[in-house]
Short mmCIF file of N, CA and C in Angstrom, two decimals:
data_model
loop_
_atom_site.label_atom_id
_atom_site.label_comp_id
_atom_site.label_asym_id
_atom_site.label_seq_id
_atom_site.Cartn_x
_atom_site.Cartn_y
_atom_site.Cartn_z
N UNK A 1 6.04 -0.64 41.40
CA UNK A 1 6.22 -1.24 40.09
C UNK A 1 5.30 -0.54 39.09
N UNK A 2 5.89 -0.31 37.99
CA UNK A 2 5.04 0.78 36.87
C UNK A 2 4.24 -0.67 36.42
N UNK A 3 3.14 -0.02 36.24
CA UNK A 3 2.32 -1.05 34.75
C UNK A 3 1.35 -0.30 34.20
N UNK A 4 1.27 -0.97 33.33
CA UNK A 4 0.63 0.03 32.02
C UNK A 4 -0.39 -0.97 30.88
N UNK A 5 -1.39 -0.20 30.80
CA UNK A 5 -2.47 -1.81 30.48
C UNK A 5 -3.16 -0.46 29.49
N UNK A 6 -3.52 -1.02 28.27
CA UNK A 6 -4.35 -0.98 27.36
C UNK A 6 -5.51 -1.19 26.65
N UNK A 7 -6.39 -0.46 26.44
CA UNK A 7 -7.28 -0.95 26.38
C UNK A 7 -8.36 -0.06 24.60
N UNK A 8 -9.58 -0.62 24.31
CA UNK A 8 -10.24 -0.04 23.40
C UNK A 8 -10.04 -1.12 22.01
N UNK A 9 -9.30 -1.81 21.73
CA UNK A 9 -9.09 -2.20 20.69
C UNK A 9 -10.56 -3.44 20.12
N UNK A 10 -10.39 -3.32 18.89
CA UNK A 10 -11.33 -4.25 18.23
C UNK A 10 -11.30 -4.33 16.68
N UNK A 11 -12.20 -4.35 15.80
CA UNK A 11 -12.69 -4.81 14.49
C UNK A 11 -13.47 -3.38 13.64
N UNK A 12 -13.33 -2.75 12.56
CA UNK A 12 -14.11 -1.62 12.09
C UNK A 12 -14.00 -2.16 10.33
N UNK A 13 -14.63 -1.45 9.90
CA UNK A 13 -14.05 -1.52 8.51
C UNK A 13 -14.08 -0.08 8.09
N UNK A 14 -13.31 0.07 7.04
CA UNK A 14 -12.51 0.91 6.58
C UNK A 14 -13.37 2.18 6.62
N UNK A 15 -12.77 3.38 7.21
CA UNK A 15 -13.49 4.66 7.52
C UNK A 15 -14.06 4.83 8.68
N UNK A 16 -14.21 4.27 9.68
CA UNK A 16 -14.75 3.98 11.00
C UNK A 16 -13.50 4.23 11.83
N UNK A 17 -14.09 4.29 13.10
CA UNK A 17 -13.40 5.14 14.22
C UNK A 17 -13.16 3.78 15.26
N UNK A 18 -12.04 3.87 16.11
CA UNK A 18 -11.96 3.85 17.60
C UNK A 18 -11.01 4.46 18.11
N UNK A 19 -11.24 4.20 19.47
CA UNK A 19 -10.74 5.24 20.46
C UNK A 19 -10.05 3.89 21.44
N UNK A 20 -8.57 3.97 21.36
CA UNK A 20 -7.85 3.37 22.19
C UNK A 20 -7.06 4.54 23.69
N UNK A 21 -7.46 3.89 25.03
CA UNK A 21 -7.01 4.09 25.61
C UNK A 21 -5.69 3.35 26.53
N UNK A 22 -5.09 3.92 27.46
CA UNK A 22 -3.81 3.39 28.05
C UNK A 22 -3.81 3.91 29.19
N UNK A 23 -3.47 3.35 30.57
CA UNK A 23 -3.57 3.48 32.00
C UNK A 23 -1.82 3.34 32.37
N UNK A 24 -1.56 4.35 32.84
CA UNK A 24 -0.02 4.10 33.78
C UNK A 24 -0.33 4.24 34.93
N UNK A 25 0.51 3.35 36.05
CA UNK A 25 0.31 3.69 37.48
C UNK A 25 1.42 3.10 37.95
N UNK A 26 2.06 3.63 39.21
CA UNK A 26 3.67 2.89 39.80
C UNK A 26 4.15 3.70 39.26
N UNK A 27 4.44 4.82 38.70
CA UNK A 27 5.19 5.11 38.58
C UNK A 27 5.41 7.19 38.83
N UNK A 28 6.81 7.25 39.43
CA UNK A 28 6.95 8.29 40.32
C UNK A 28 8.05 9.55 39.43
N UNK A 29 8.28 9.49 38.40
CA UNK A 29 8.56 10.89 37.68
C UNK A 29 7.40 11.42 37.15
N UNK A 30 7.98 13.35 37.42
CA UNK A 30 7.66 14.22 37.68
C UNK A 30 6.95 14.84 35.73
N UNK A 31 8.66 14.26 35.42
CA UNK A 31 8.30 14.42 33.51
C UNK A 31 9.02 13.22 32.63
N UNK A 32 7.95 12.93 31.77
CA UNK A 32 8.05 11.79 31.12
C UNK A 32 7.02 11.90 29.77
N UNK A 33 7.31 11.02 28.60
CA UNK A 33 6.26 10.92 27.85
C UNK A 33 5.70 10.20 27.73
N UNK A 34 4.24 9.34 27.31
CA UNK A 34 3.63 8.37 27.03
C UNK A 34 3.51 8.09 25.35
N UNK A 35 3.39 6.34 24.73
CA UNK A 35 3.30 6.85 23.30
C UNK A 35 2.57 5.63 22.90
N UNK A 36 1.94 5.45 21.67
CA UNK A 36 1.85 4.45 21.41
C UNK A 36 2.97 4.01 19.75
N UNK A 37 2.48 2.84 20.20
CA UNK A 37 3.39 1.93 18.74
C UNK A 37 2.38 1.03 18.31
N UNK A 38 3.09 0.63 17.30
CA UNK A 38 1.86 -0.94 16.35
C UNK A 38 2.91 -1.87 15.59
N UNK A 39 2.44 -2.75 15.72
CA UNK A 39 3.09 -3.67 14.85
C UNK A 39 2.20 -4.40 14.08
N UNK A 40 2.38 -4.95 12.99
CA UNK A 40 1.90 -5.48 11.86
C UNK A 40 2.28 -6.75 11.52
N UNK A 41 1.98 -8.10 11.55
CA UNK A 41 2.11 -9.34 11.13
C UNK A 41 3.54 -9.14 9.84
N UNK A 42 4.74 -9.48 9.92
CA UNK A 42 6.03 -9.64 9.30
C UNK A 42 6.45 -7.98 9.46
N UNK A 43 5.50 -7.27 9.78
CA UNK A 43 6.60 -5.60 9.73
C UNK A 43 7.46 -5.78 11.27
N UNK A 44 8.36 -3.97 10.87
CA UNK A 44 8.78 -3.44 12.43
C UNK A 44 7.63 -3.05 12.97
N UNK A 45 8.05 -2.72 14.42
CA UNK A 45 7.22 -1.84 15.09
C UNK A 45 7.45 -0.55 15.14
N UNK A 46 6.39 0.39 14.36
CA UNK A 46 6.82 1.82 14.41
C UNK A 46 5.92 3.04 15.18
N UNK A 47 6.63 3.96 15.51
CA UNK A 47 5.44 5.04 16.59
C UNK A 47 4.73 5.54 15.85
N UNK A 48 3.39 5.57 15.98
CA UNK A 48 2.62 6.14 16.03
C UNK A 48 2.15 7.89 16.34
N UNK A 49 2.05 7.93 17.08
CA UNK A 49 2.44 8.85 18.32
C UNK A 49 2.10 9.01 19.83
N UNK A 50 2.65 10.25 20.56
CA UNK A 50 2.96 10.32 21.50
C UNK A 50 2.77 11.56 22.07
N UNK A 51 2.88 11.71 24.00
CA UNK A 51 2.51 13.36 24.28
C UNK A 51 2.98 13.16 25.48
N UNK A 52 3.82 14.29 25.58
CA UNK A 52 4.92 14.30 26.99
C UNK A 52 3.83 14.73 27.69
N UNK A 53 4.51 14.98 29.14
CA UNK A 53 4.06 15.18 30.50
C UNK A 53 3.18 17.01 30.34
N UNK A 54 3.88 17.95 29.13
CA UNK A 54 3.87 18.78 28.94
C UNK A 54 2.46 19.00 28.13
N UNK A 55 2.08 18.44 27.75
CA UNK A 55 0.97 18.16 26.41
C UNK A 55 1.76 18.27 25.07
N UNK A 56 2.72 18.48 24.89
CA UNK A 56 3.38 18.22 23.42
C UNK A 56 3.57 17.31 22.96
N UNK A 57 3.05 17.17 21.53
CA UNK A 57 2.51 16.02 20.93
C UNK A 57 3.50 15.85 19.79
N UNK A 58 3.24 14.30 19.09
CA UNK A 58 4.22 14.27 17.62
C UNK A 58 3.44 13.03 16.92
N UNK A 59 3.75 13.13 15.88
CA UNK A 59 2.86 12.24 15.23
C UNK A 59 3.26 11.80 13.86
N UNK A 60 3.29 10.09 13.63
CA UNK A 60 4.33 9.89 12.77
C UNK A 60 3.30 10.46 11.23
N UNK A 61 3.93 10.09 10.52
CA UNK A 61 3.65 11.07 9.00
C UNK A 61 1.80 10.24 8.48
N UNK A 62 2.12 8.94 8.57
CA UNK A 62 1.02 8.16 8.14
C UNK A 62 0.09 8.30 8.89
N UNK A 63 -0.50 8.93 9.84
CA UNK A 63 -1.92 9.33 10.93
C UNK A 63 -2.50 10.54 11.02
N UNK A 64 -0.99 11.18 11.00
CA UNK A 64 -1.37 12.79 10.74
C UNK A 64 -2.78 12.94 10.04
N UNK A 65 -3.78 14.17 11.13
CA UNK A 65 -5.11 14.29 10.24
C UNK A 65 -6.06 13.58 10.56
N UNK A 66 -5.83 12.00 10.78
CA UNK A 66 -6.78 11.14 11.07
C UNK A 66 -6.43 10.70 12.88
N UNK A 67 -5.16 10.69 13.26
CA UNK A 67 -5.63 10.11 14.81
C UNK A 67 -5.14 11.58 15.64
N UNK A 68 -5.49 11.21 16.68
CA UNK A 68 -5.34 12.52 18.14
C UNK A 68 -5.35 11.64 19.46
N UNK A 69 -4.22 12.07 19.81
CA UNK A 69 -3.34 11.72 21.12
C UNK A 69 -3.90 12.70 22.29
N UNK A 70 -4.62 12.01 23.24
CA UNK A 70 -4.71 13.20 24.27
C UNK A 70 -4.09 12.52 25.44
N UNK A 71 -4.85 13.72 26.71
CA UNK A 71 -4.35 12.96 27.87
C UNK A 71 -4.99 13.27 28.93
N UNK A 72 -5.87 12.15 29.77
CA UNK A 72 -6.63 12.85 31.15
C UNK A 72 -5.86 13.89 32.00
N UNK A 73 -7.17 14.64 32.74
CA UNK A 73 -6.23 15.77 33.48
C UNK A 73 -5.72 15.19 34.55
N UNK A 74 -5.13 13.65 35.00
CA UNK A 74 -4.57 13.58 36.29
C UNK A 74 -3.15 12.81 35.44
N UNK A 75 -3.33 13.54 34.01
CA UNK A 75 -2.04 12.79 33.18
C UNK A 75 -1.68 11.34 33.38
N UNK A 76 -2.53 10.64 33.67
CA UNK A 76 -2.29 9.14 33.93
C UNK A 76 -2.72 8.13 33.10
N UNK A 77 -3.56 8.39 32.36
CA UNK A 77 -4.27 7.86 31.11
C UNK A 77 -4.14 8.68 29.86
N UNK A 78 -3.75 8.20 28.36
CA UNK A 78 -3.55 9.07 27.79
C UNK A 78 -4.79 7.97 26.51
N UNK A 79 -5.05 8.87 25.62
CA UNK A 79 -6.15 8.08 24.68
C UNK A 79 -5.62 8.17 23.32
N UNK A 80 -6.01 7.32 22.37
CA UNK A 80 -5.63 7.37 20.96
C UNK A 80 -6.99 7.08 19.83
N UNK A 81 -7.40 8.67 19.49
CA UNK A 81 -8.76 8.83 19.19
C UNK A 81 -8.32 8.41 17.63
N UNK A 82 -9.05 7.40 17.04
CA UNK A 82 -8.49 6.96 15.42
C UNK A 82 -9.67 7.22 14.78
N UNK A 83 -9.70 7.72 13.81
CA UNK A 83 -10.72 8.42 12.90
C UNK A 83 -10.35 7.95 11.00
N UNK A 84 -11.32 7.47 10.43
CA UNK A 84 -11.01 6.84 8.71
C UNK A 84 -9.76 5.95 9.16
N UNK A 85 -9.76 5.22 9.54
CA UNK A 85 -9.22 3.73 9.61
C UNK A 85 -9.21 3.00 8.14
N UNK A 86 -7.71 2.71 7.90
CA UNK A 86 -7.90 2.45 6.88
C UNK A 86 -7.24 0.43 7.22
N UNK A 87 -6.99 0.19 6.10
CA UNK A 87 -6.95 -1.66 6.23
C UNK A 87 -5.48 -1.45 6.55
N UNK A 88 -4.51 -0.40 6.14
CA UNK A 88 -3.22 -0.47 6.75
C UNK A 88 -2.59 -0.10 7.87
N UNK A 89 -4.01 0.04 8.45
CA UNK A 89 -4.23 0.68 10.18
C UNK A 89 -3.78 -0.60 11.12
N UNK A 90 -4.69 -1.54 10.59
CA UNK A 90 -4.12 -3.22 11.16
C UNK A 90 -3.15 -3.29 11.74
N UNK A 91 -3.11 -3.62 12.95
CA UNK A 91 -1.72 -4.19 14.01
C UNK A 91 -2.25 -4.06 15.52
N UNK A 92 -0.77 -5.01 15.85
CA UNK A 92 -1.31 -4.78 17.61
C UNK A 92 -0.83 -3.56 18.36
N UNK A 93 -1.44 -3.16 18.37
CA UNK A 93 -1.36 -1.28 19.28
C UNK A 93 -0.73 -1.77 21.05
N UNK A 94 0.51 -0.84 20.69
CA UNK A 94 1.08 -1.13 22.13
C UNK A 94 1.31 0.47 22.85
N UNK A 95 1.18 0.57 24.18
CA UNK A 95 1.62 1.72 25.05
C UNK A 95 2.75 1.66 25.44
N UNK A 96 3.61 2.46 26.02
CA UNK A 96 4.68 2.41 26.29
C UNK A 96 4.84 4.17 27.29
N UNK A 97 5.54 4.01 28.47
CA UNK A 97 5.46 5.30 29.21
C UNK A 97 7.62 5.12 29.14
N UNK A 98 7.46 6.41 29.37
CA UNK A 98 9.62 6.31 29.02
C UNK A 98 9.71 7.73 29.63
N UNK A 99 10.71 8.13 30.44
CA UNK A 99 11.23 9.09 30.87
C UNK A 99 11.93 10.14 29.89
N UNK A 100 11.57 9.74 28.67
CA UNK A 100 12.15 10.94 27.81
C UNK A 100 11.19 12.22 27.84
N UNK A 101 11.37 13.52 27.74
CA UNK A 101 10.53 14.50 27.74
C UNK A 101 10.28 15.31 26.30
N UNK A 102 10.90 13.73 25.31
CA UNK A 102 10.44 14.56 23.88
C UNK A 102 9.57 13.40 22.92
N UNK A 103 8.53 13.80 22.76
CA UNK A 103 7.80 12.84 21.87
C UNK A 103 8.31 12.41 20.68
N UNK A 104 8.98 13.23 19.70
CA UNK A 104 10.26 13.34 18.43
C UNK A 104 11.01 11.85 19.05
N UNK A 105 11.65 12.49 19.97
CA UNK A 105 12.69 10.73 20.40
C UNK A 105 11.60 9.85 20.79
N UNK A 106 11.06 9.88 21.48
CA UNK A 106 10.36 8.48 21.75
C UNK A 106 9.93 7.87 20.63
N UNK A 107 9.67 8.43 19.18
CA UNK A 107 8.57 7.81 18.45
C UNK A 107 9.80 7.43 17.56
N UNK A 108 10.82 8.05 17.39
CA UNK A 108 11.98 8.35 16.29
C UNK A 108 12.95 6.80 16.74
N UNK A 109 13.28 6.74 18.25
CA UNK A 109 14.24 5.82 18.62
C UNK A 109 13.40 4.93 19.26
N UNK A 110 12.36 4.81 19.60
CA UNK A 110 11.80 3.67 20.78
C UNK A 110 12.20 3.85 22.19
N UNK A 111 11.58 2.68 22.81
CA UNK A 111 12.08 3.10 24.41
C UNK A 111 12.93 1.59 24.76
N UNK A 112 13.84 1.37 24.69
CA UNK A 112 14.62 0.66 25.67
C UNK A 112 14.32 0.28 27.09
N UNK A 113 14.11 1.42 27.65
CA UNK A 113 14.37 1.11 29.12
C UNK A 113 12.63 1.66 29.77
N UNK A 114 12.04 1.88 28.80
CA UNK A 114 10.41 2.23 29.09
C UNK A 114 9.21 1.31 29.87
N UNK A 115 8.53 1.22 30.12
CA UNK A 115 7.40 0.01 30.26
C UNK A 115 6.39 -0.23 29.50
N UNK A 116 6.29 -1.02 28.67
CA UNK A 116 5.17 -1.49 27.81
C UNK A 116 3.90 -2.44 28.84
N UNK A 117 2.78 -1.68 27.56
CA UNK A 117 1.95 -2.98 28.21
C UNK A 117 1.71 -4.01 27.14
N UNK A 118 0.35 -4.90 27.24
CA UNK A 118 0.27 -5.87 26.71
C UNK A 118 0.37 -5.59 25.27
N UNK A 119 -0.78 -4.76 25.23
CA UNK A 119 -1.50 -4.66 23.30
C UNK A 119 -2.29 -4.76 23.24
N UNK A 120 -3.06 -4.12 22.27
CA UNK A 120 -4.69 -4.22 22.14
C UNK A 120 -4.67 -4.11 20.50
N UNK A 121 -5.28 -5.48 20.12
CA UNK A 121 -5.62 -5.68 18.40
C UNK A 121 -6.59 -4.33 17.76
N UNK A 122 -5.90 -3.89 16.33
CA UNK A 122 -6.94 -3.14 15.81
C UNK A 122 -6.76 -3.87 14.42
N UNK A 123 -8.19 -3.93 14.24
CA UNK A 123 -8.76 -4.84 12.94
C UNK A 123 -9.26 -4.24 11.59
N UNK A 124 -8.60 -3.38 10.94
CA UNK A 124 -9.90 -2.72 9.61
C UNK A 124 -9.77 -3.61 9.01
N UNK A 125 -11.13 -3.67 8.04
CA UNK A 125 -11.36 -4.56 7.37
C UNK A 125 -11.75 -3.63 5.72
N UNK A 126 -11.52 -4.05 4.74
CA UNK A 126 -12.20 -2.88 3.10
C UNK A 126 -13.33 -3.34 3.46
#
């Protein structure tokens, strides 16, 4: 059974850093991508970004510059380094692992048939 648990989240105010990480395990393809998403109190949930099995990365327009997607070398944990956090940073940060091998689709369409984990709150404050 895949599961996928999240972790790092908390409280900053505006211009301050964290570093969210994400754990996959159970699960047995070879290539796949990992990504994160956020949601926002009355918004959608939109990607963030993401980094296939390959290290190729994508990154939606609003982070660009300020966050970086990596990934341990046993590719099983991937991290979401956030840098100048701003107050529209706010939402619950979710992981998600999906058998697609393009970060573009995962972040563009979502995952359907992927495994999410719980969420981990990020808080800026002005």
């Amino acid at each position: 059974q895949v599961h996928v648990a999240e972790s790092g989240g908390g409280s900053v105010q505006s211009g301050g850093s964290l570093r969210l990480s994400c754990a996959a395990s159970g699960y047995t393809w070879s290539t796949y991508t990992m990504g994160w998403f956020r949601q926002a109190p009355g918004k959608e949930r939109e990607g963030v970004a993401a980094i296939a099995f390959d290290g190729s990365t994508k990154y939606a327009d609003s982070v660009k510059g300020r966050f970086t997607v990596s990934q341990d070398n046993g590719k099983t944990t991937i991290y979401l380094q956030m840098n100048s956090l701003k107050p529209e940073d706010t939402a619950m940060y979710y992981c998600v692992i999906d058998r697609t091998e393009s970060p573009w689709l995962l972040l563009t369409a979502g995952s359907d048939f992927g495994y999410w984990g719980q969420g981990t709150q990020v808080t800026v404050s002005s």
